[in-house]
Structure formats: structure tokens, C-alpha cells
XYZ file of C-alpha atoms in Angstrom:
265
model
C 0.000 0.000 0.000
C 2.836 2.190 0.779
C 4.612 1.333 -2.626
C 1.277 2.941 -3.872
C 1.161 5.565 -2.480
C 4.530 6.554 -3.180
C 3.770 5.895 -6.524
C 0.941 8.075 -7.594
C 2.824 10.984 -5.269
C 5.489 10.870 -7.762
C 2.897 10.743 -10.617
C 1.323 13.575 -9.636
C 4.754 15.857 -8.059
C 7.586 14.178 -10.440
C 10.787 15.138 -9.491
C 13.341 17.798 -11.420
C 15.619 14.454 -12.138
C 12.878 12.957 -13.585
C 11.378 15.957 -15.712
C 14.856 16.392 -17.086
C 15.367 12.663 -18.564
C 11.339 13.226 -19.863
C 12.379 15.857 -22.245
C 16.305 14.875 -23.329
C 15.666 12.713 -25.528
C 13.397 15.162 -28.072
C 15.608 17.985 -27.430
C 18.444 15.569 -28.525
C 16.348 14.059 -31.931
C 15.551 17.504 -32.772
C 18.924 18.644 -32.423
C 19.862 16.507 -35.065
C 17.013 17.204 -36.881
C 18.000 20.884 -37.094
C 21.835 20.422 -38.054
C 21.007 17.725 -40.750
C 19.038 20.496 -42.398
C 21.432 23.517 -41.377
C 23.967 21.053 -43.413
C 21.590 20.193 -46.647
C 20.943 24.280 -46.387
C 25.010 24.661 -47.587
C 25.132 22.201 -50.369
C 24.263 23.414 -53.951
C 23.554 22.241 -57.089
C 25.689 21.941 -60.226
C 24.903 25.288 -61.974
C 25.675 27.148 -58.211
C 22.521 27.989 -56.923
C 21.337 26.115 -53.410
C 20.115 22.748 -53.343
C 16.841 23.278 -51.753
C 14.383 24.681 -53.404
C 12.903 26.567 -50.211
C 15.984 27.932 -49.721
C 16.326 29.400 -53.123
C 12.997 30.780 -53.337
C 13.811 32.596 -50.251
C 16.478 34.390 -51.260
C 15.536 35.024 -54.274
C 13.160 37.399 -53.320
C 14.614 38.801 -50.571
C 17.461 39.385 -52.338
C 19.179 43.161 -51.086
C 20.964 43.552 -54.646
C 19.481 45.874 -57.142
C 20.927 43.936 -59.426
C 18.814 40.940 -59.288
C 16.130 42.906 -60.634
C 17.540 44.385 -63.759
C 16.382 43.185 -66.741
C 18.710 43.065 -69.792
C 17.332 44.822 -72.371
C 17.781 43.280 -75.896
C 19.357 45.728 -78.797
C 19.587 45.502 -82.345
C 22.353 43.598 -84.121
C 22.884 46.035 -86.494
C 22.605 50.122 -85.426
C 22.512 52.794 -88.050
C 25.899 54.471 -89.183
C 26.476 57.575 -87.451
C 26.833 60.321 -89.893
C 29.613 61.863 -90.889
C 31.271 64.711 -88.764
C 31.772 67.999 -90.760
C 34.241 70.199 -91.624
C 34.672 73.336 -89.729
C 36.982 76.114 -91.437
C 38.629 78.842 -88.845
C 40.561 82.290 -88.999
C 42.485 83.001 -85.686
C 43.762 86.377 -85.499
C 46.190 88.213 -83.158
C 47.693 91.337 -83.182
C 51.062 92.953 -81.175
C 52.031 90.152 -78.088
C 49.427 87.707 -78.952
C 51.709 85.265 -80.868
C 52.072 83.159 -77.594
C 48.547 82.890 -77.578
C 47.664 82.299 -81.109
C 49.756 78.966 -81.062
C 48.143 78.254 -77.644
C 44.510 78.704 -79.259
C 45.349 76.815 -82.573
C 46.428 73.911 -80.462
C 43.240 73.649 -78.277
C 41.203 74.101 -81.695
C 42.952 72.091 -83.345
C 41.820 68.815 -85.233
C 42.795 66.655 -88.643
C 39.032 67.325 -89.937
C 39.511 71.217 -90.048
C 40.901 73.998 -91.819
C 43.084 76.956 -90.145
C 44.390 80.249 -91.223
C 45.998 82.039 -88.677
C 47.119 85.990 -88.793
C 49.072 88.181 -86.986
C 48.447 91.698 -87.835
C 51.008 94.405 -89.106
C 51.554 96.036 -85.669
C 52.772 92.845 -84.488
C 56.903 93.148 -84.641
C 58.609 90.781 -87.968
C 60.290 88.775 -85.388
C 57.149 87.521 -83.702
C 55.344 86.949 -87.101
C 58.387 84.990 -88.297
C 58.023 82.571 -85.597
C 54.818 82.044 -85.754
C 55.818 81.206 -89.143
C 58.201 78.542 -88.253
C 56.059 77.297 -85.727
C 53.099 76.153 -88.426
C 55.890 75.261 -91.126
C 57.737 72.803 -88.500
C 54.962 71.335 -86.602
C 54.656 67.573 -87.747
C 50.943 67.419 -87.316
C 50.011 70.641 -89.227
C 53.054 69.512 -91.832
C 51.276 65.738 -92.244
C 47.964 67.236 -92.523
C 48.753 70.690 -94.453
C 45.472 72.248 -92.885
C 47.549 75.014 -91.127
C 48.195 78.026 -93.096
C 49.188 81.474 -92.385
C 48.683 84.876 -94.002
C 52.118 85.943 -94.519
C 51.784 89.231 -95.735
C 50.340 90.545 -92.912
C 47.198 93.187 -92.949
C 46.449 96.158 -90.580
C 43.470 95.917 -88.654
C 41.058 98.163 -87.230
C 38.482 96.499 -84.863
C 34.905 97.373 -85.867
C 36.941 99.009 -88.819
C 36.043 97.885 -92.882
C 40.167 96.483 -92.743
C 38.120 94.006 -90.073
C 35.629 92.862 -92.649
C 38.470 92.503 -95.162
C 40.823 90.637 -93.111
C 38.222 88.043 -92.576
C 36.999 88.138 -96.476
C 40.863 87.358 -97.677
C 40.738 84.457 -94.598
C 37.847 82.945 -95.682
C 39.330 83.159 -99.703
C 41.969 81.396 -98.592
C 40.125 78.437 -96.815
C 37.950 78.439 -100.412
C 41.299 78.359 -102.186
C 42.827 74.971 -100.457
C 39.745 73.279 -100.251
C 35.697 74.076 -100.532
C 34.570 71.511 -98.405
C 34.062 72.785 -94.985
C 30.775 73.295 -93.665
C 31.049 76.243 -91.360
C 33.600 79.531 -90.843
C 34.341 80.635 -87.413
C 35.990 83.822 -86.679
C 37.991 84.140 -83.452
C 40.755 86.045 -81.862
C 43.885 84.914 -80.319
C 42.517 85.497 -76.593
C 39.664 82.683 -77.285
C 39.602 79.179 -76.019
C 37.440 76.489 -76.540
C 35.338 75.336 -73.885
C 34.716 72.039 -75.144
C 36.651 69.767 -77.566
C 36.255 69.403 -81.156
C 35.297 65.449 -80.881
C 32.743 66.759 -79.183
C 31.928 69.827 -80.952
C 32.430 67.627 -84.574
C 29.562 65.225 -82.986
C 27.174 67.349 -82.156
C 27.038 69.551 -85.520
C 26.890 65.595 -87.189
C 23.512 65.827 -86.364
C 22.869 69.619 -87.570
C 21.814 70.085 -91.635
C 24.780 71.595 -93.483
C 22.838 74.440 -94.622
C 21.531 75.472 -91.185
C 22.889 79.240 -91.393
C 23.579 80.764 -87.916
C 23.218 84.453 -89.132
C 20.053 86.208 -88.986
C 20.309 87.574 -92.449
C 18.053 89.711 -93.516
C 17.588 92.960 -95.418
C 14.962 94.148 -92.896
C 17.469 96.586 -90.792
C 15.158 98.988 -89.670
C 16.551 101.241 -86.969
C 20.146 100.211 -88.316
C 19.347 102.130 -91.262
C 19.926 105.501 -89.801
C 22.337 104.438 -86.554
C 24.760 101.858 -89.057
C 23.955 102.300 -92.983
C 24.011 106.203 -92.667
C 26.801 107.479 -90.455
C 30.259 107.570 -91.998
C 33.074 105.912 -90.717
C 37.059 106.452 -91.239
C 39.388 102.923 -91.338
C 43.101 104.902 -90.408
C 44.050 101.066 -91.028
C 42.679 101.675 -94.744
C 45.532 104.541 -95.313
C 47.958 104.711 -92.086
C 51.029 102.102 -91.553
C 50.434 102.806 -87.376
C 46.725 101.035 -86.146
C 44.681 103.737 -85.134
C 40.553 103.734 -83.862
C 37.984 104.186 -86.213
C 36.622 107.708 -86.230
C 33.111 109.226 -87.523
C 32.540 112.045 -89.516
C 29.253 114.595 -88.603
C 27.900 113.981 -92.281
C 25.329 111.359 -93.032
C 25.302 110.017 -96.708
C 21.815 108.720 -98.087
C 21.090 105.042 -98.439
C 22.279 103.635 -101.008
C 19.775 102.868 -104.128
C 21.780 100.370 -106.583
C 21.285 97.745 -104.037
C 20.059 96.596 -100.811
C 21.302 96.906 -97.526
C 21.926 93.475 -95.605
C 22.694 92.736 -91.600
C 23.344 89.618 -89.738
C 23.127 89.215 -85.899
């Protein structure tokens, strides 16, 4: 009776010994349990992604990599040509000191497509003309390419002065002389410098029509008629061997009738 007793007492208060053995043995099986699939989690398949499919799944779509959901997006085999870069003709001019910075400008302008005429103007001194001279004659680029050339008989200019306008009219015969097929003249001084490159400036007129004209060219002057056609103006470069400002005279002359008046902006 006492064996009993003692019996359902421990039944009904086990003891810590005995509530420890209860639950060792599924704390060990699932142990096992856990590392057999912590160790099927680290094997993959042939082609490198995990071996279980849950597994994959997961991280698939938790993945934290932009990357994973980029799509590749499919091009053309075969693109259109690019068209073909133009031509681009310039006059670079200098006067007295600039021949330092003439070269320096040609240099950053410079490119195989284009054409070049460079001038130094007859205040500059016969030594500095002379080698800027050499400088274009000896340079193995400009010498391989002969699309360097220099107005040797120098010309006296007058800015805003006519000798201006005919500086750049014997510039521009020249570039027509050695070759017509440029698409576009630019005028600059020896103080300029490019701001881009002329890859890049080549590239972008590629895509501009060759007869796009950037003057605003029109015989429609109106108030220039009486502040630019009338007044009269004196060159000293047109008569003087020392450069001298352009000077007005208090007589207006009438418009002229044997032909029209044209500006450009």
C-alpha cells in the first residue's frame, strides 16, 4: 500500500531528475534534426545555386541587390551608321604680343578634320610673325595634314573698322582656295579658347543640316538704317602704316539705291 502511495505521489509531483530525462531525448532528436538540415541548407547544385528549393525561393526574393532585378534589355544587331562629322573652317587672329597665344589657341582648336588660317596683324613686330611662321611650317601634325596656313603678308586691322571685314573676307578666300569643303567659318581672336573639344563639338554639328545658317540675315534693318547704314566711318588702317581707332565724320550720306542693304546678328 505504501509502494502505492509513493507511486501516484510521484505521478502527480515528479521530481526535477525525472522531468529532465522526460524531455532529453526530443531535445536531442531535434537537435539533429535541425543540423542535418542547417547542413543540406550549404550544399548546392551543379549550376551554383542552393540545393533546396525553399531555400532558393527565399532568397531570391529577398534578395538586397538591385541587381537581381535588372532586366537586360535586348538591342539591335545592327545600329545605323552615325553620320559623318563635318568640316569646320577657322581664322584666328592676333595682333602685337598675342603670338604666344595664337599657337596656344590653334592647339586647343585644333583637329585633322579642319581647316586653319591664322594671322598676326602688321603692328605685331617681324620677329614675332616669323616665328609664328616657323612654328606652323615645323609642326609635324600641321606639316602631315597641311590644314595650317598662315597669311604671310600681314594686314592692318582696325576692330569694328572695314580692314576688319576685309581681313576676314581674304581668310575665308583662302580656306575656299585649299579646299571648298568645310561646312562652317568661325571667326575668333587669339585670346579665345574652346570650352569644349572638337570630338565633341564635330559630334554634335553631325547631327545639324549643313545648310543650317547661324546668321540672322536679312535685309529688314530697320533702326540700323539711320544708326549703321548712314553714319560715316574712317578705317586709319585703310591709309595709315600705325593702327589707329575708327573715327566718324558729322555727315550722313543717303542710303544707297543700286542695291540693298543686308545685316546679320
Amino acid at each position: 500500500m505504501k509502494r502505492l502511495k509513493s507511486y501516484y505521489m510521484n505521478l502527480r509531483h515528479p521530481q526535477p531528475q525525472t522531468m529532465e530525462r522526460k524531455w532529453l531525448f526530443p531535445l536531442a532528436i531535434g537537435s539533429i534534426v535541425s543540423l542535418f538540415l542547417l547542413f543540406l541548407s550549404t550544399l548546392t547544385s551543379p549550376d551554383g545555386s542552393p540545393f533546396l528549393p525553399f531555400y532558393r525561393s527565399i532568397t531570391a526574393s529577398n534578395s538586397v541587390f538591385v541587381e537581381s532585378k535588372l532586366h537586360v534589355i535586348p538591342t539591335p544587331s545592327t545600329l545605323p551608321p552615325p553620320p559623318e562629322p563635318p568640316r569646320l573652317a577657322y581664322l584666328i587672329s592676333g595682333s602685337n604680343g598675342d603670338g604666344k597665344m595664337l599657337r596656344r589657341t590653334l592647339l586647343a582648336l585644333y583637329h585633322p578634320r579642319n581647316r586653319y588660317v591664322v594671322h598676326l596683324d602688321l603692328e605685331s613686330s617681324p620677329q614675332e610673325r616669323s616665328d609664328l611662321y616657323r612654328f606652323v611650317s615645323a609642326h609635324p601634325v600641321f606639316a602631315r595634314f597641311g590644314n595650317v596656313k598662315m597669311i604671310t603678308k600681314a594686314n592692318l586691322v582696325t576692330y569694328r573698322g572695314p580692314t576688319m571685314v576685309a581681313n576676314t573676307l581674304h581668310a575665308a578666300a583662302i580656306l575656299l582656295r585649299e579646299g571648298p569643303d568645310w561646312d562652317w567659318f568661325i571667326n575668333l581672336s587669339a585670346s579665345d579658347y574652346p570650352l569644349v573639344t572638337q570630338d565633341d563639338l564635330l559630334h554634335t554639328f553631325s547631327y545639324l543640316p549643313r545648310d543650317l545658317n547661324f546668321i540672322d540675315h536679312t535685309s529688314n534693318i530697320g533702326w540700323k538704317e539711320y544708326q549703321r547704314a548712314k553714319p560715316i566711318i574712317v578705317d586709319p588702317g585703310l591709309y595709315m602704316t600705325k593702327k589707329a581707332d575708327v573715327f566718324w565724320v558729322t555727315q550722313r550720306r543717303s542710303v544707297p539705291t543700286a542695291f540693298k542693304l543686308f545685316t546679320g546678328i
